[in-house]
Amino acid sequence: DTEVTQTPKHLVMGMTNKKSLKCEQHMGHRAMYWYKQKAKKPPELMFVYSYEKLSINESVPSRFSPECPNSSLLNLHLHALQPEDSALYLCASSQGESGTDTQYFGPGTRLTVL
Amino acid sequence: GENVEQHPSTLSVQEGDSAVIKCTYSDSASNYFPWYKQELGKRPQLIIDIRSNVGEKKDQRIAVTLNKTAKHFSLHITETQPEDSAVYFCAARSYSSASKIIFGSGTRLSIRP
């Protein structure tokens, strides 16, 4: 299996809802990432997990809460989001955190906050 | 921190012609430079990458060159085809902050039939 999968593909939520995005990889990768991508912009790093521990939080608001239950799974819990949080949320994974480890992206979850 | 600049922001070429996209980076410690292609509504997909100990790498119609002294790298696509139409992102990864890929702003490439 050489893919990163994400569910759901699309998500519409209200500002008072709680929802979760899921990401899974079975490539034995030990680093996993969450990115946010707005239209016509590059992906913007949010969080990095390395060996199931949070190693980077790019000053993301607390309404986004990441979780790494095991080495294959990465979740992003959403609560009290704002309309400006609407974006494509991409998960990625890499072999490790080495400077030359390639990152492979999942298909993304397109999130709309009403 | 690292900054990556990418030019041009849009590029239109005749089918069969070549396309060149250029990027510059600021952190001299950067040692890995991937290029991603993103079609509309799809995920970014790695198309080629180059490491700092290599000056050029080629994969069929795609090639990347790296000039460490000038801190710039370029993507070359020859014999362009309609399926090459997409947004292309260059990126740089610093040895000192290995988890972080810094992306360029993207180039929207259109292939005219």
Coordinates of C-alpha atoms in Angstrom, one line a residue:
Chain A
D1 CA 0.0 0.0 0.0
T2 CA 1.6 3.2 -1.1
E3 CA -1.2 5.6 -0.4
V4 CA -2.3 8.0 2.2
T5 CA -6.1 8.0 2.7
Q6 CA -8.3 10.6 4.2
T7 CA -12.0 10.6 5.3
P8 CA -14.4 12.2 4.8
K9 CA -13.8 13.7 1.3
H10 CA -16.2 16.6 2.0
L11 CA -17.4 18.0 5.3
V12 CA -19.9 20.8 5.9
M13 CA -20.3 21.9 9.5
G14 CA -21.7 24.7 11.6
M15 CA -19.7 26.9 13.9
T16 CA -21.0 25.0 17.0
N17 CA -20.4 21.5 15.7
K18 CA -17.6 19.1 16.6
K19 CA -16.2 16.9 13.9
S20 CA -13.1 14.9 13.2
L21 CA -10.9 14.4 10.1
K22 CA -9.1 11.1 9.7
C23 CA -5.9 10.1 8.0
E24 CA -4.4 6.7 7.5
Q25 CA -1.2 5.3 6.0
H26 CA 0.2 1.8 5.8
M27 CA 3.6 2.5 4.4
G28 CA 5.4 2.2 7.8
H29 CA 6.0 6.0 7.8
R30 CA 6.9 7.4 11.2
A31 CA 6.1 11.1 10.5
M32 CA 2.7 12.5 9.7
Y33 CA 1.5 16.0 9.0
W34 CA -1.6 18.1 8.7
Y35 CA -1.7 20.9 6.2
K36 CA -4.3 23.5 5.4
Q37 CA -4.7 24.7 1.8
K38 CA -6.7 27.7 0.7
A39 CA -7.7 28.2 -2.9
K40 CA -4.8 29.2 -5.2
K41 CA -2.3 29.0 -2.3
P42 CA 0.3 26.4 -1.4
P43 CA -0.2 24.0 1.5
E44 CA 0.4 25.6 4.9
L45 CA 1.8 23.3 7.6
M46 CA -0.3 23.0 10.8
F47 CA 1.1 20.0 12.8
V48 CA 3.8 17.4 12.6
Y49 CA 3.8 14.1 14.5
S50 CA 7.0 12.1 14.7
Y51 CA 6.9 8.6 16.2
E52 CA 3.4 9.4 17.5
K53 CA 4.5 12.5 19.4
L54 CA 3.6 16.0 18.4
S55 CA 6.9 17.7 17.3
I56 CA 5.6 20.8 15.6
N57 CA 2.6 23.0 16.2
E58 CA 2.7 26.0 13.9
S59 CA 0.8 28.2 16.3
V60 CA -2.5 26.7 15.2
P61 CA -5.7 27.9 17.1
S62 CA -6.9 25.5 19.8
R63 CA -10.1 24.9 17.9
F64 CA -8.0 22.5 15.9
S65 CA -6.8 19.5 18.0
P66 CA -4.6 16.8 16.5
E67 CA -4.3 13.3 17.7
C68 CA -2.1 10.4 16.7
P69 CA -3.6 7.1 18.2
N70 CA -0.9 5.0 16.6
S71 CA 1.7 5.1 13.9
S72 CA -0.8 4.6 11.1
L73 CA -3.5 7.0 12.1
L74 CA -3.8 10.7 12.4
N75 CA -6.9 12.6 13.4
L76 CA -7.8 16.3 13.5
H77 CA -10.6 17.2 15.9
L78 CA -12.5 20.3 15.0
H79 CA -14.6 22.4 17.4
A80 CA -16.1 25.9 17.2
L81 CA -14.6 26.7 13.8
Q82 CA -15.0 29.9 11.9
P83 CA -16.0 30.4 8.3
E84 CA -12.5 31.4 7.4
D85 CA -11.4 27.9 8.4
S86 CA -13.0 26.6 5.3
A87 CA -10.3 25.0 3.2
L88 CA -8.8 21.8 1.9
Y89 CA -7.1 19.9 4.8
L90 CA -4.3 17.7 3.6
C91 CA -2.6 14.9 5.5
A92 CA 0.8 13.7 4.5
S93 CA 3.3 11.2 5.7
S94 CA 7.1 10.5 5.3
Q95 CA 9.5 7.8 6.3
G96 CA 10.9 10.0 9.1
E97 CA 11.8 13.5 9.8
S98 CA 15.0 13.4 7.9
G99 CA 15.7 16.4 5.7
T100 CA 15.5 14.3 2.6
D101 CA 12.4 12.2 3.4
T102 CA 9.7 12.6 0.7
Q103 CA 6.3 13.6 1.9
Y104 CA 3.3 11.9 0.3
F105 CA 0.0 13.6 0.4
G106 CA -3.5 12.2 0.9
P107 CA -6.4 13.4 -1.3
G108 CA -7.6 15.9 1.3
T109 CA -10.9 16.8 3.1
R110 CA -12.7 19.8 1.7
L111 CA -14.1 21.5 4.7
T112 CA -16.9 24.1 4.6
V113 CA -17.8 26.0 7.8
L114 CA -21.2 27.7 7.7
Chain B
G1 CA 13.5 31.1 8.5
E2 CA 13.3 29.6 5.0
N3 CA 11.6 31.5 2.2
V4 CA 10.9 30.2 -1.3
E5 CA 10.0 32.4 -4.2
Q6 CA 8.6 31.0 -7.4
H7 CA 8.2 32.5 -10.8
P8 CA 6.1 32.9 -12.9
S9 CA 2.8 32.7 -11.2
T10 CA 1.1 31.7 -14.5
L11 CA 2.6 30.2 -17.6
S12 CA 0.9 29.3 -20.9
V13 CA 2.8 27.3 -23.6
Q14 CA 2.0 25.8 -26.9
E15 CA 1.6 22.0 -26.8
G16 CA 4.9 20.4 -27.7
D17 CA 7.0 23.4 -26.4
S18 CA 9.0 23.5 -23.2
A19 CA 8.1 25.1 -19.9
V20 CA 10.5 26.4 -17.3
I21 CA 9.6 27.3 -13.7
K22 CA 12.1 28.9 -11.4
C23 CA 12.5 29.1 -7.7
T24 CA 14.9 30.7 -5.3
Y25 CA 15.4 29.8 -1.6
S26 CA 16.9 31.8 1.3
D27 CA 18.3 29.2 3.7
S28 CA 21.7 27.9 2.6
A29 CA 21.2 24.9 4.9
S30 CA 18.4 23.6 2.7
N31 CA 19.3 20.2 1.3
Y32 CA 16.2 18.8 -0.4
F33 CA 14.0 20.3 -3.1
P34 CA 10.8 18.5 -4.2
W35 CA 8.5 19.6 -6.9
Y36 CA 4.8 18.9 -6.6
K37 CA 2.1 18.9 -9.3
Q38 CA -1.5 19.6 -8.2
E39 CA -4.4 19.1 -10.6
L40 CA -7.7 20.9 -9.9
G41 CA -9.4 19.3 -6.9
K42 CA -6.6 16.7 -6.4
R43 CA -3.8 16.1 -4.0
P44 CA -0.3 17.5 -4.5
Q45 CA 1.8 14.7 -6.2
L46 CA 5.6 14.5 -6.1
I47 CA 6.9 14.6 -9.7
I48 CA 10.6 14.9 -9.1
D49 CA 13.0 15.9 -6.3
I50 CA 16.7 16.8 -6.0
R51 CA 19.1 16.7 -3.2
S52 CA 21.8 19.2 -2.5
N53 CA 24.6 17.0 -3.5
V54 CA 23.3 16.7 -7.1
G55 CA 23.2 19.4 -9.8
E56 CA 20.7 18.0 -12.2
K57 CA 18.2 15.2 -12.3
K58 CA 16.0 14.0 -15.2
D59 CA 13.0 11.7 -15.4
Q60 CA 11.7 11.3 -19.0
R61 CA 10.3 14.8 -20.0
I62 CA 10.9 16.4 -16.6
A63 CA 14.2 17.7 -15.3
V64 CA 15.3 19.7 -12.3
T65 CA 18.5 21.7 -12.0
L66 CA 20.0 23.1 -8.8
N67 CA 22.5 25.9 -8.4
K68 CA 23.5 25.9 -4.7
T69 CA 25.8 28.9 -5.0
A70 CA 23.0 31.1 -6.4
K71 CA 20.4 29.3 -4.3
H72 CA 18.0 28.6 -7.1
F73 CA 16.5 25.6 -8.7
S74 CA 14.3 25.1 -11.8
L75 CA 11.8 22.7 -13.3
H76 CA 12.0 22.0 -17.0
I77 CA 9.2 20.2 -18.8
T78 CA 9.9 19.3 -22.5
E79 CA 7.4 18.3 -25.2
T80 CA 4.5 19.5 -23.1
Q81 CA 1.2 17.7 -23.3
P82 CA -2.4 18.7 -22.3
E83 CA -2.1 16.6 -19.2
D84 CA 0.8 18.7 -18.0
S85 CA -1.8 21.5 -17.2
A86 CA -1.8 21.9 -13.4
V87 CA -0.4 24.0 -10.6
Y88 CA 3.2 23.3 -9.9
F89 CA 4.8 24.0 -6.5
C90 CA 8.5 24.0 -5.7
A91 CA 9.6 23.5 -2.2
A92 CA 12.7 23.4 0.0
R93 CA 13.4 21.5 3.1
S94 CA 16.1 22.7 5.5
Y95 CA 18.4 20.4 7.3
S96 CA 18.0 22.5 10.4
S97 CA 14.3 22.2 10.4
A98 CA 13.9 18.9 8.7
S99 CA 10.1 18.4 9.3
K100 CA 9.2 21.6 7.5
I101 CA 8.7 21.8 3.8
I102 CA 8.5 25.4 2.7
F103 CA 6.5 25.8 -0.5
G104 CA 6.7 28.3 -3.2
S105 CA 3.6 30.2 -4.2
G106 CA 2.8 28.0 -7.2
T107 CA 2.8 28.3 -11.0
R108 CA -0.4 27.6 -12.9
L109 CA 0.7 26.0 -16.2
S110 CA -1.7 25.9 -19.1
I111 CA -0.9 24.0 -22.3
R112 CA -2.5 25.4 -25.4
P113 CA -3.6 22.9 -28.0

